[in-house]
Amino acid sequence: MMRRGEEREDITTLISMTNTADHSYGSMDTGISQVSSGAKNVFSDGITRIDFVLVWEESLAVLKDGASEKDKSSHATQDSHRKWREDFLSRLQAAGIDQEMREVLQAKKKISYVLLSAPWSVLCYYAEEISLRVPLQMVTTPNYNWSERMLEKTKIPNLMSQDVPSMPLDYYTCLFRTNKLERFLGSENKETFFKTTQRHQVLYEILARTPYGALKRGEVGIERLLSENAFSAAYPLHEGPFQMPEGEAVDPQSLSMRQILHQYWARWASWKNYQPLDHIREYYGEKIALYFAWLGFYTGWLLPAAVVGTLVFLFGIWLMVTDAPAREICESKDEFVMCPLCKICSYWNLSSICTTFKAGLLFDNGGTVFFSIFMALWAVTFLEYWKRTSAVLAHRWDCSEFQETEERPRPEFTATAPMTLRNPVTGAEEPYFPKRRRFNRTLTGGMVIMIMVSVVLMFVVAIILYRVILSIIIYKSHNVFLIFSAGRIASLTGSVLNLLVILMLSRVYIYLAQVLTRWEMHRTQTKYEDMFILKVFIFQFVNFYSSPVYIAFFKGRFVGYPGNYYNLLGIRNEDCGAGGCLIELAQELLVIMVGKQVINNIQEFIMPKLKSWWQKHKIHPKVRADNGKVKEGGQTQDAAPWETDYELLLCEGLFDEYLEMVLQFGFITIFVAACPLAPLFALINNWVEVRLDAQKFVCQYRRPVAERAQDIGIWLDILQVITYFAVISNAFLIAFTSDFLPRLYYRYNNDGNLQGYVNFTLGTSPSNFNANNTQCRYRGYRDRNGHFRPEYFHLLACRLAFVIIFEHVVFLIGRLIDFMVPDIPEDVEIKIKREHYMAKEALAENEALGKVVVLLEKENLSTELRHRAKPQTSTASPPRESNSPPPLLNPIPEDPDRSPL
């Protein structure tokens, strides 16, 4: 039965938090600071810590008589935003958040900063609410990675190691419980018990759940206010500047965490050193630290792939000199007269492609088969060992059970879900959105995805037609140089045009995917991000890989033969260039992969600097400031940290970073048979990428709110799918696009000799091909009548057999690797069991456990749906003691029939 929930205290979570009254609880101090605190992240009293900052800008222009409709509308919007802000801040104050306002007046606008701080009682309440973990006992076991252990055992000097100061300590932890406070390490010091990132998480949880208007209209949370421009920014503060102190030498132990990250991580001089992952986790949270851990792990594993790929490429250079078919083509002169490549094209000699054919040997040789098998096994092994590394990091960073038991519903979902349902695992009442309605919305989103994929395929067809039409136009120009390179020019310009279309469609679709995923109402942040990532990746997969797939598997397959060519929309089907399809595929990969990497790196290097300059430019020179001294350029000599951080850029998350790397992973695995140098280009790019991303986070971004994560999420599943797809792709690429099997077949039937191979691969045109009865040659295993020769069917059987054997062998070896490499190391499993035991010993009380068992037997954990209780938005909050829980942000109301313990 459906029923309304009723507000009441649950003494299992809401207990007395402090014995002494906090007289500043919920207070708000508006005005000019009397104590200079610009150098510290504290209120004007010099003690209260700043946990979060809200910023908004207001125009000082006065609305005059006869003003335009645009000006009137702008002032009306400002009034609406002002009302929202007042309501929002008053609710934060009622929830127990300390506030202090600062104002900066400029010539045409006023910038207002509201400094927020969570008192001890609020921190304790929400620490339980959002399942924060706190320390029980210090762990003294040193942390090593696999390369450190290997180098230490082999007595090889470790050039990658560095001594980073202020190493964060490692602890056995468990979920916070206020009634067990004395059992946790450091509980006697309220100022330092919760880490800075945990304080940020608590504040963001409150900000994201606090309404400022009607819930039916979704007027909830700071994210909605930011999107409506009621606030300009909301961010936690960095820990001081990132620059090293000037002048005399500084003790490394005295550096702030931000300075340490800049000195030992973000500088280009640190390119060869290990990343200080524990420091990154301490400052930015587990999600960002896991990204950099994965990126560093992936980059390290690219090294052997790049070495092997370079050796295969060098083997191709050797073949350019010694290959018998290459010599035949270069020395054939007028022996092989080839048929025209289009209706208006002329006959040409096969010897004219001597250089192109030799260049194709760099990518199409026997070594690529070995390299394809190597990369398939490399990908499987890489993912298996990343799972182990991820499990080690998840345990070390207390995230092993985050998704299963600790992850709370998204704040936006909590505030807007229409119903509640008791969690069958935890017994807690949680917000609920009907699965049928979510399924219908997800189905609608899937239809939108299919439409967008169809749009991508339409652009692919358009680019194919562009290449054909451009070739015809070049041949009609009668320019000898252009005519000779017509196919190459059309292919290269088509690749560049395809890259521009890819980048344009990506921006449109990412925005569309955000709207659809938000509309689907997913419960947890992990599920929300997974569905968003899946939508975007499906689109980007088709967007980036459709053109290479066409060149690899379809181009030149349905051409016909002289006198019976196949047409599409009245235009002859596109054939491979004179040098074959594989060299065109290599060219396409290099343009898209390397071109995209260069564009992205230029954007990541230049765009943040331009955006940062523009952000500072918008903050005009101050006319009046709170005791700030103005100098030339409009900057104050003692700018407060919240003003300095406001000039930085908004951190837009890790999605673009992951997407770039996963698409790169696809290029170096799916089409590696066509471009052995792809891992080398990826390795060089990633070395640059690590430092660019580090510099952005340390120097150019506002500090993001720390987020917890157990692993890299659905990206791991996507990588595994790409690995399986890569095995099949490379099998077909070697079998049907490469010359490996035809050469092997001819060598087997010709006593191991390739003399005459070129003539074997060419067909002769029918006698009625033209009026002059001039015969010409073309690529294909056909006789003079256009029928397939027996060798064609022999090769087809060999190709199909190769595909089956190749994929079965690779998948079998991959399964063996998966079986032999456990996902979780044995020592980590022991540590997890040890931590569970310690947590049980620290928190168990027989009497409390007995009461809980009796209670659960009486309740039977009902799973009835209930309507959400309507919040009382118009009434003022009653006065309360400073150690009481926040009244407006209670947990989901429980069944009123339950009696308290």
GROMACS .gro file of C-alpha atoms in nm, residues 454-850:
model
  397
  454SER     CA    1   2.218   0.703  -3.900
  455VAL     CA    2   2.326   1.065  -3.940
  456VAL     CA    3   2.690   0.956  -3.901
  457LEU     CA    4   2.649   0.687  -4.168
  458MET     CA    5   2.493   0.944  -4.401
  459PHE     CA    6   2.804   1.159  -4.362
  460VAL     CA    7   3.023   0.854  -4.435
  461VAL     CA    8   2.837   0.796  -4.763
  462ALA     CA    9   2.868   1.167  -4.841
  463ILE     CA   10   3.246   1.153  -4.792
  464ILE     CA   11   3.268   0.845  -5.018
  465LEU     CA   12   3.083   1.033  -5.291
  466TYR     CA   13   3.307   1.334  -5.228
  467ARG     CA   14   3.618   1.126  -5.295
  468VAL     CA   15   3.475   0.985  -5.618
  469ILE     CA   16   3.353   1.321  -5.747
  470LEU     CA   17   3.681   1.494  -5.657
  471SER     CA   18   3.876   1.228  -5.848
  472ILE     CA   19   3.659   1.289  -6.155
  473ILE     CA   20   3.707   1.666  -6.128
  474ILE     CA   21   4.085   1.626  -6.101
  475TYR     CA   22   4.099   1.399  -6.406
  476LYS     CA   23   3.897   1.653  -6.608
  477SER     CA   24   4.145   1.928  -6.515
  478HIS     CA   25   4.408   1.777  -6.756
  479ASN     CA   26   4.682   1.869  -6.507
  480VAL     CA   27   4.943   1.595  -6.540
  481PHE     CA   28   5.070   1.626  -6.182
  482LEU     CA   29   4.720   1.631  -6.030
  483ILE     CA   30   4.597   1.347  -6.250
  484PHE     CA   31   4.886   1.125  -6.138
  485SER     CA   32   4.799   1.187  -5.768
  486ALA     CA   33   4.420   1.213  -5.806
  487GLY     CA   34   4.338   0.911  -5.592
  488ARG     CA   35   4.586   1.009  -5.321
  489ILE     CA   36   4.459   1.369  -5.311
  490ALA     CA   37   4.095   1.258  -5.291
  491SER     CA   38   4.173   1.005  -5.018
  492LEU     CA   39   4.380   1.247  -4.808
  493THR     CA   40   4.134   1.538  -4.830
  494GLY     CA   41   3.849   1.297  -4.758
  495SER     CA   42   4.028   1.184  -4.440
  496VAL     CA   43   4.073   1.545  -4.325
  497LEU     CA   44   3.709   1.626  -4.403
  498ASN     CA   45   3.601   1.314  -4.214
  499LEU     CA   46   3.802   1.429  -3.909
  500LEU     CA   47   3.630   1.770  -3.913
  501VAL     CA   48   3.286   1.607  -3.938
  502ILE     CA   49   3.375   1.375  -3.649
  503LEU     CA   50   3.473   1.665  -3.421
  504MET     CA   51   3.163   1.865  -3.514
  505LEU     CA   52   2.913   1.584  -3.456
  506SER     CA   53   3.082   1.487  -3.128
  507ARG     CA   54   3.000   1.820  -2.961
  508VAL     CA   55   2.635   1.802  -3.065
  509TYR     CA   56   2.585   1.447  -2.949
  510ILE     CA   57   2.758   1.484  -2.612
  511TYR     CA   58   2.515   1.761  -2.518
  512LEU     CA   59   2.222   1.549  -2.635
  513ALA     CA   60   2.344   1.248  -2.434
  514GLN     CA   61   2.368   1.460  -2.117
  515VAL     CA   62   2.006   1.568  -2.154
  516LEU     CA   63   1.883   1.212  -2.219
  517THR     CA   64   2.077   1.057  -1.929
  518ARG     CA   65   1.957   1.321  -1.683
  519TRP     CA   66   1.599   1.257  -1.799
  520GLU     CA   67   1.632   0.882  -1.737
  521MET     CA   68   1.665   0.938  -1.357
  522HIS     CA   69   1.940   0.693  -1.260
  523ARG     CA   70   1.980   0.629  -0.889
  524THR     CA   71   2.355   0.644  -0.828
  525GLN     CA   72   2.627   0.860  -0.975
  526THR     CA   73   2.807   0.548  -1.101
  527LYS     CA   74   2.499   0.427  -1.289
  528TYR     CA   75   2.434   0.777  -1.423
  529GLU     CA   76   2.788   0.808  -1.557
  530ASP     CA   77   2.789   0.454  -1.698
  531MET     CA   78   2.473   0.517  -1.902
  532PHE     CA   79   2.602   0.853  -2.023
  533ILE     CA   80   2.936   0.701  -2.122
  534LEU     CA   81   2.765   0.411  -2.302
  535LYS     CA   82   2.548   0.646  -2.508
  536VAL     CA   83   2.836   0.867  -2.611
  537PHE     CA   84   3.074   0.581  -2.681
  538ILE     CA   85   2.831   0.400  -2.912
  539PHE     CA   86   2.800   0.720  -3.112
  540GLN     CA   87   3.172   0.797  -3.104
  541PHE     CA   88   3.259   0.440  -3.199
  542VAL     CA   89   3.054   0.470  -3.517
  543ASN     CA   90   3.169   0.829  -3.566
  544PHE     CA   91   3.542   0.754  -3.548
  545TYR     CA   92   3.561   0.398  -3.680
  546SER     CA   93   3.304   0.395  -3.962
  547SER     CA   94   3.541   0.536  -4.224
  548PRO     CA   95   3.836   0.304  -4.137
  549VAL     CA   96   3.599   0.005  -4.130
  550TYR     CA   97   3.468   0.099  -4.475
  551ILE     CA   98   3.822   0.124  -4.617
  552ALA     CA   99   3.936  -0.197  -4.447
  553PHE     CA  100   3.645  -0.427  -4.530
  554PHE     CA  101   3.420  -0.275  -4.799
  555LYS     CA  102   3.616  -0.044  -5.028
  556GLY     CA  103   3.713  -0.218  -5.352
  557ARG     CA  104   3.505  -0.530  -5.272
  558PHE     CA  105   3.206  -0.453  -5.494
  559VAL     CA  106   3.368  -0.295  -5.799
  560GLY     CA  107   3.302  -0.552  -6.069
  561TYR     CA  108   3.537  -0.593  -6.365
  562PRO     CA  109   3.604  -0.407  -6.691
  563GLY     CA  110   3.286  -0.399  -6.897
  564ASN     CA  111   3.066  -0.477  -6.595
  565TYR     CA  112   3.140  -0.223  -6.323
  566TYR     CA  113   2.889  -0.177  -6.039
  567ASN     CA  114   2.742   0.168  -5.970
  568LEU     CA  115   2.604   0.356  -5.667
  569LEU     CA  116   2.369   0.649  -5.740
  570GLY     CA  117   2.491   0.646  -6.097
  571ILE     CA  118   2.858   0.668  -5.994
  572ARG     CA  119   3.100   0.378  -6.032
  573ASN     CA  120   3.175   0.213  -5.699
  574GLU     CA  121   3.494   0.333  -5.536
  575ASP     CA  122   3.797   0.113  -5.591
  576CYS     CA  123   4.116   0.096  -5.388
  577GLY     CA  124   4.401   0.316  -5.504
  578ALA     CA  125   4.688   0.192  -5.713
  579GLY     CA  126   4.883   0.095  -5.401
  580GLY     CA  127   4.600  -0.110  -5.250
  581CYS     CA  128   4.353  -0.054  -4.965
  582LEU     CA  129   4.589  -0.126  -4.677
  583ILE     CA  130   4.809   0.176  -4.737
  584GLU     CA  131   4.494   0.389  -4.763
  585LEU     CA  132   4.379   0.245  -4.430
  586ALA     CA  133   4.715   0.329  -4.272
  587GLN     CA  134   4.685   0.683  -4.408
  588GLU     CA  135   4.331   0.716  -4.270
  589LEU     CA  136   4.440   0.591  -3.927
  590LEU     CA  137   4.734   0.830  -3.913
  591VAL     CA  138   4.518   1.127  -4.014
  592ILE     CA  139   4.238   1.051  -3.767
  593MET     CA  140   4.441   0.916  -3.475
  594VAL     CA  141   4.749   1.137  -3.492
  595GLY     CA  142   4.551   1.436  -3.621
  596LYS     CA  143   4.304   1.408  -3.336
  597GLN     CA  144   4.585   1.370  -3.082
  598VAL     CA  145   4.767   1.677  -3.214
  599ILE     CA  146   4.448   1.883  -3.216
  600ASN     CA  147   4.357   1.768  -2.864
  601ASN     CA  148   4.703   1.842  -2.725
  602ILE     CA  149   4.707   2.187  -2.884
  603GLN     CA  150   4.363   2.251  -2.737
  604GLU     CA  151   4.469   2.124  -2.394
  605PHE     CA  152   4.783   2.338  -2.401
  606ILE     CA  153   4.649   2.660  -2.555
  607MET     CA  154   4.276   2.668  -2.478
  608PRO     CA  155   4.309   2.662  -2.095
  609LYS     CA  156   4.552   2.953  -2.115
  610LEU     CA  157   4.318   3.151  -2.342
  611LYS     CA  158   4.017   3.070  -2.125
  612SER     CA  159   4.211   3.164  -1.811
  613TRP     CA  160   4.313   3.496  -1.969
  614TRP     CA  161   3.951   3.565  -2.065
  615GLN     CA  162   3.829   3.473  -1.717
  616LYS     CA  163   4.072   3.720  -1.561
  617HIS     CA  164   3.985   3.981  -1.823
  618LYS     CA  165   3.617   3.962  -1.727
  619ILE     CA  166   3.709   4.048  -1.368
  620HIS     CA  167   3.771   4.419  -1.430
  621PRO     CA  168   4.009   4.634  -1.219
  622LYS     CA  169   3.857   4.700  -0.879
  623VAL     CA  170   3.722   5.038  -0.782
  624ARG     CA  171   3.658   4.950  -0.420
  625ALA     CA  172   3.763   4.632  -0.247
  626ASP     CA  173   3.768   4.502   0.106
  627ASN     CA  174   4.101   4.662   0.214
  628GLY     CA  175   4.266   4.544  -0.109
  629LYS     CA  176   4.538   4.754  -0.268
  630VAL     CA  177   4.492   4.805  -0.641
  631LYS     CA  178   4.788   4.794  -0.871
  632GLU     CA  179   4.821   4.815  -1.249
  633GLY     CA  180   4.639   4.541  -1.434
  634GLY     CA  181   4.354   4.535  -1.186
  635GLN     CA  182   4.496   4.269  -0.953
  636THR     CA  183   4.513   4.326  -0.579
  637GLN     CA  184   4.839   4.266  -0.399
  638ASP     CA  185   4.666   4.064  -0.126
  639ALA     CA  186   4.385   3.895  -0.322
  640ALA     CA  187   4.190   3.649  -0.109
  641PRO     CA  188   4.216   3.280  -0.202
  642TRP     CA  189   3.848   3.263  -0.304
  643GLU     CA  190   3.908   3.550  -0.549
  644THR     CA  191   4.221   3.384  -0.687
  645ASP     CA  192   4.040   3.053  -0.735
  646TYR     CA  193   3.744   3.226  -0.900
  647GLU     CA  194   3.980   3.333  -1.179
  648LEU     CA  195   4.059   2.967  -1.253
  649LEU     CA  196   3.865   2.746  -1.493
  650LEU     CA  197   3.584   2.506  -1.411
  651CYS     CA  198   3.693   2.142  -1.408
  652GLU     CA  199   3.462   1.967  -1.655
  653GLY     CA  200   3.528   1.613  -1.537
  654LEU     CA  201   3.716   1.314  -1.674
  655PHE     CA  202   3.483   1.202  -1.951
  656ASP     CA  203   3.674   1.368  -2.237
  657GLU     CA  204   4.006   1.240  -2.100
  658TYR     CA  205   3.884   0.879  -2.078
  659LEU     CA  206   3.712   0.897  -2.417
  660GLU     CA  207   4.030   1.017  -2.588
  661MET     CA  208   4.235   0.733  -2.440
  662VAL     CA  209   3.976   0.460  -2.506
  663LEU     CA  210   3.936   0.566  -2.870
  664GLN     CA  211   4.314   0.560  -2.897
  665PHE     CA  212   4.315   0.208  -2.749
  666GLY     CA  213   4.071   0.108  -3.023
  667PHE     CA  214   4.293   0.247  -3.297
  668ILE     CA  215   4.603   0.064  -3.174
  669THR     CA  216   4.423  -0.271  -3.138
  670ILE     CA  217   4.140  -0.291  -3.393
  671PHE     CA  218   4.347  -0.176  -3.693
  672VAL     CA  219   4.699  -0.250  -3.571
  673ALA     CA  220   4.764  -0.482  -3.867
  674ALA     CA  221   4.750  -0.177  -4.095
  675CYS     CA  222   4.971   0.052  -3.886
  676PRO     CA  223   5.241  -0.105  -3.666
  677LEU     CA  224   5.360   0.243  -3.561
  678ALA     CA  225   5.028   0.325  -3.392
  679PRO     CA  226   5.146   0.215  -3.042
  680LEU     CA  227   5.457   0.435  -3.078
  681PHE     CA  228   5.248   0.742  -3.161
  682ALA     CA  229   5.016   0.656  -2.871
  683LEU     CA  230   5.310   0.625  -2.631
  684ILE     CA  231   5.452   0.965  -2.728
  685ASN     CA  232   5.109   1.124  -2.701
  686ASN     CA  233   5.041   0.975  -2.358
  687TRP     CA  234   5.371   1.094  -2.213
  688VAL     CA  235   5.264   1.443  -2.310
  689GLU     CA  236   4.903   1.382  -2.201
  690VAL     CA  237   4.994   1.291  -1.842
  691ARG     CA  238   5.177   1.621  -1.783
  692LEU     CA  239   4.918   1.832  -1.968
  693ASP     CA  240   4.636   1.684  -1.759
  694ALA     CA  241   4.840   1.726  -1.439
  695GLN     CA  242   4.910   2.091  -1.518
  696LYS     CA  243   4.542   2.155  -1.588
  697PHE     CA  244   4.432   2.011  -1.256
  698VAL     CA  245   4.705   2.173  -1.046
  699CYS     CA  246   4.749   2.512  -1.213
  700GLN     CA  247   4.448   2.598  -1.429
  701TYR     CA  248   4.138   2.431  -1.281
  702ARG     CA  249   3.942   2.519  -0.973
  703ARG     CA  250   3.962   2.239  -0.723
  704PRO     CA  251   3.692   1.982  -0.804
  705VAL     CA  252   3.483   1.815  -0.537
  706ALA     CA  253   3.646   1.485  -0.443
  707GLU     CA  254   3.449   1.184  -0.564
  708ARG     CA  255   3.490   0.824  -0.461
  709ALA     CA  256   3.508   0.538  -0.712
  710GLN     CA  257   3.580   0.167  -0.693
  711ASP     CA  258   3.731   0.138  -1.043
  712ILE     CA  259   3.723   0.310  -1.380
  713GLY     CA  260   3.362   0.203  -1.424
  714ILE     CA  261   3.209   0.101  -1.754
  715TRP     CA  262   3.527   0.205  -1.934
  716LEU     CA  263   3.677  -0.133  -1.837
  717ASP     CA  264   3.385  -0.319  -1.998
  718ILE     CA  265   3.424  -0.104  -2.311
  719LEU     CA  266   3.795  -0.186  -2.326
  720GLN     CA  267   3.716  -0.557  -2.303
  721VAL     CA  268   3.462  -0.532  -2.586
  722ILE     CA  269   3.719  -0.346  -2.797
  723THR     CA  270   3.970  -0.624  -2.728
  724TYR     CA  271   3.730  -0.892  -2.854
  725PHE     CA  272   3.639  -0.680  -3.154
  726ALA     CA  273   4.009  -0.624  -3.227
  727VAL     CA  274   4.078  -0.997  -3.255
  728ILE     CA  275   3.800  -1.045  -3.511
  729SER     CA  276   3.891  -0.726  -3.697
  730ASN     CA  277   4.258  -0.816  -3.733
  731ALA     CA  278   4.171  -1.167  -3.843
  732PHE     CA  279   3.955  -1.036  -4.129
  733LEU     CA  280   4.203  -0.757  -4.206
  734ILE     CA  281   4.491  -1.001  -4.254
  735ALA     CA  282   4.275  -1.255  -4.437
  736PHE     CA  283   4.084  -1.031  -4.681
  737THR     CA  284   4.268  -0.696  -4.704
  738SER     CA  285   4.634  -0.788  -4.664
  739ASP     CA  286   4.842  -0.969  -4.929
  740PHE     CA  287   4.976  -1.210  -4.666
  741LEU     CA  288   4.757  -1.511  -4.755
  742PRO     CA  289   4.777  -1.469  -5.137
  743ARG     CA  290   5.157  -1.453  -5.109
  744LEU     CA  291   5.161  -1.758  -4.882
  745TYR     CA  292   4.931  -1.950  -5.119
  746TYR     CA  293   5.140  -1.862  -5.426
  747ARG     CA  294   5.465  -1.945  -5.248
  748TYR     CA  295   5.324  -2.285  -5.143
  749ASN     CA  296   5.223  -2.370  -5.501
  750ASN     CA  297   5.539  -2.231  -5.660
  751ASP     CA  298   5.816  -2.408  -5.465
  752GLY     CA  299   5.858  -2.123  -5.219
  753ASN     CA  300   5.926  -1.867  -5.491
  754LEU     CA  301   5.737  -1.537  -5.550
  755GLN     CA  302   5.855  -1.490  -5.909
  756GLY     CA  303   5.548  -1.419  -6.123
  757TYR     CA  304   5.331  -1.327  -5.824
  758VAL     CA  305   5.227  -0.992  -5.973
  759ASN     CA  306   5.091  -1.156  -6.289
  760PHE     CA  307   4.908  -1.411  -6.068
  761THR     CA  308   4.712  -1.136  -5.890
  762LEU     CA  309   4.602  -0.956  -6.208
  763GLY     CA  310   4.309  -1.039  -6.432
  764THR     CA  311   4.276  -0.959  -6.803
  765SER     CA  312   3.987  -0.751  -6.934
  766PRO     CA  313   3.730  -0.909  -7.171
  767SER     CA  314   3.792  -0.857  -7.542
  768ASN     CA  315   3.476  -0.644  -7.577
  769PHE     CA  316   3.582  -0.399  -7.304
  770ASN     CA  317   3.639  -0.120  -7.556
  771ALA     CA  318   3.595  -0.049  -7.924
  772ASN     CA  319   3.965  -0.092  -8.003
  773ASN     CA  320   3.972  -0.441  -7.845
  774THR     CA  321   4.264  -0.319  -7.634
  775GLN     CA  322   4.324  -0.554  -7.346
  776CYS     CA  323   4.433  -0.427  -7.006
  777ARG     CA  324   4.498  -0.573  -6.663
  778TYR     CA  325   4.313  -0.518  -6.333
  779ARG     CA  326   4.332  -0.652  -5.978
  780GLY     CA  327   4.126  -0.967  -5.943
  781TYR     CA  328   4.130  -1.343  -5.977
  782ARG     CA  329   3.913  -1.362  -6.293
  783ASP     CA  330   3.953  -1.509  -6.640
  784ARG     CA  331   3.903  -1.327  -6.970
  785ASN     CA  332   3.527  -1.374  -6.948
  786GLY     CA  333   3.501  -1.216  -6.604
  787HIS     CA  334   3.445  -1.545  -6.420
  788PHE     CA  335   3.635  -1.629  -6.101
  789ARG     CA  336   3.934  -1.857  -6.146
  790PRO     CA  337   3.970  -2.171  -5.925
  791GLU     CA  338   4.246  -1.995  -5.731
  792TYR     CA  339   3.988  -1.742  -5.606
  793PHE     CA  340   3.787  -2.014  -5.433
  794HIS     CA  341   4.099  -2.180  -5.297
  795LEU     CA  342   4.205  -1.847  -5.148
  796LEU     CA  343   3.854  -1.785  -5.010
  797ALA     CA  344   3.866  -2.119  -4.825
  798CYS     CA  345   4.214  -2.036  -4.691
  799ARG     CA  346   4.095  -1.694  -4.577
  800LEU     CA  347   3.791  -1.829  -4.392
  801ALA     CA  348   4.001  -2.101  -4.232
  802PHE     CA  349   4.260  -1.843  -4.125
  803VAL     CA  350   3.991  -1.626  -3.960
  804ILE     CA  351   3.855  -1.920  -3.761
  805ILE     CA  352   4.197  -2.051  -3.655
  806PHE     CA  353   4.334  -1.705  -3.573
  807GLU     CA  354   4.047  -1.599  -3.350
  808HIS     CA  355   4.019  -1.936  -3.176
  809VAL     CA  356   4.391  -1.951  -3.097
  810VAL     CA  357   4.398  -1.592  -2.969
  811PHE     CA  358   4.080  -1.631  -2.764
  812LEU     CA  359   4.208  -1.960  -2.616
  813ILE     CA  360   4.539  -1.806  -2.512
  814GLY     CA  361   4.351  -1.503  -2.378
  815ARG     CA  362   4.130  -1.729  -2.166
  816LEU     CA  363   4.437  -1.905  -2.030
  817ILE     CA  364   4.588  -1.570  -1.934
  818ASP     CA  365   4.259  -1.472  -1.771
  819PHE     CA  366   4.255  -1.798  -1.577
  820MET     CA  367   4.618  -1.779  -1.464
  821VAL     CA  368   4.607  -1.413  -1.354
  822PRO     CA  369   4.362  -1.369  -1.062
  823ASP     CA  370   4.176  -1.038  -1.055
  824ILE     CA  371   4.261  -0.978  -0.689
  825PRO     CA  372   4.611  -1.060  -0.555
  826GLU     CA  373   4.624  -1.303  -0.265
  827ASP     CA  374   4.786  -1.053  -0.027
  828VAL     CA  375   4.505  -0.804  -0.097
  829GLU     CA  376   4.241  -1.066  -0.018
  830ILE     CA  377   4.413  -1.129   0.317
  831LYS     CA  378   4.418  -0.755   0.392
  832ILE     CA  379   4.048  -0.724   0.309
  833LYS     CA  380   3.961  -1.008   0.548
  834ARG     CA  381   4.182  -0.851   0.815
  835GLU     CA  382   4.009  -0.516   0.775
  836HIS     CA  383   3.663  -0.673   0.797
  837TYR     CA  384   3.766  -0.849   1.116
  838MET     CA  385   3.903  -0.530   1.273
  839ALA     CA  386   3.592  -0.332   1.178
  840LYS     CA  387   3.369  -0.598   1.333
  841GLU     CA  388   3.577  -0.600   1.652
  842ALA     CA  389   3.577  -0.220   1.676
  843LEU     CA  390   3.207  -0.164   1.616
  844ALA     CA  391   3.035  -0.478   1.750
  845GLU     CA  392   2.826  -0.462   2.066
  846ASN     CA  393   2.625  -0.765   2.162
  847GLU     CA  394   2.332  -0.575   2.308
  848ALA     CA  395   2.296  -0.345   2.010
  849LEU     CA  396   2.320  -0.636   1.770
  850GLY     CA  397   2.053  -0.822   1.961
   0.00000   0.00000   0.00000
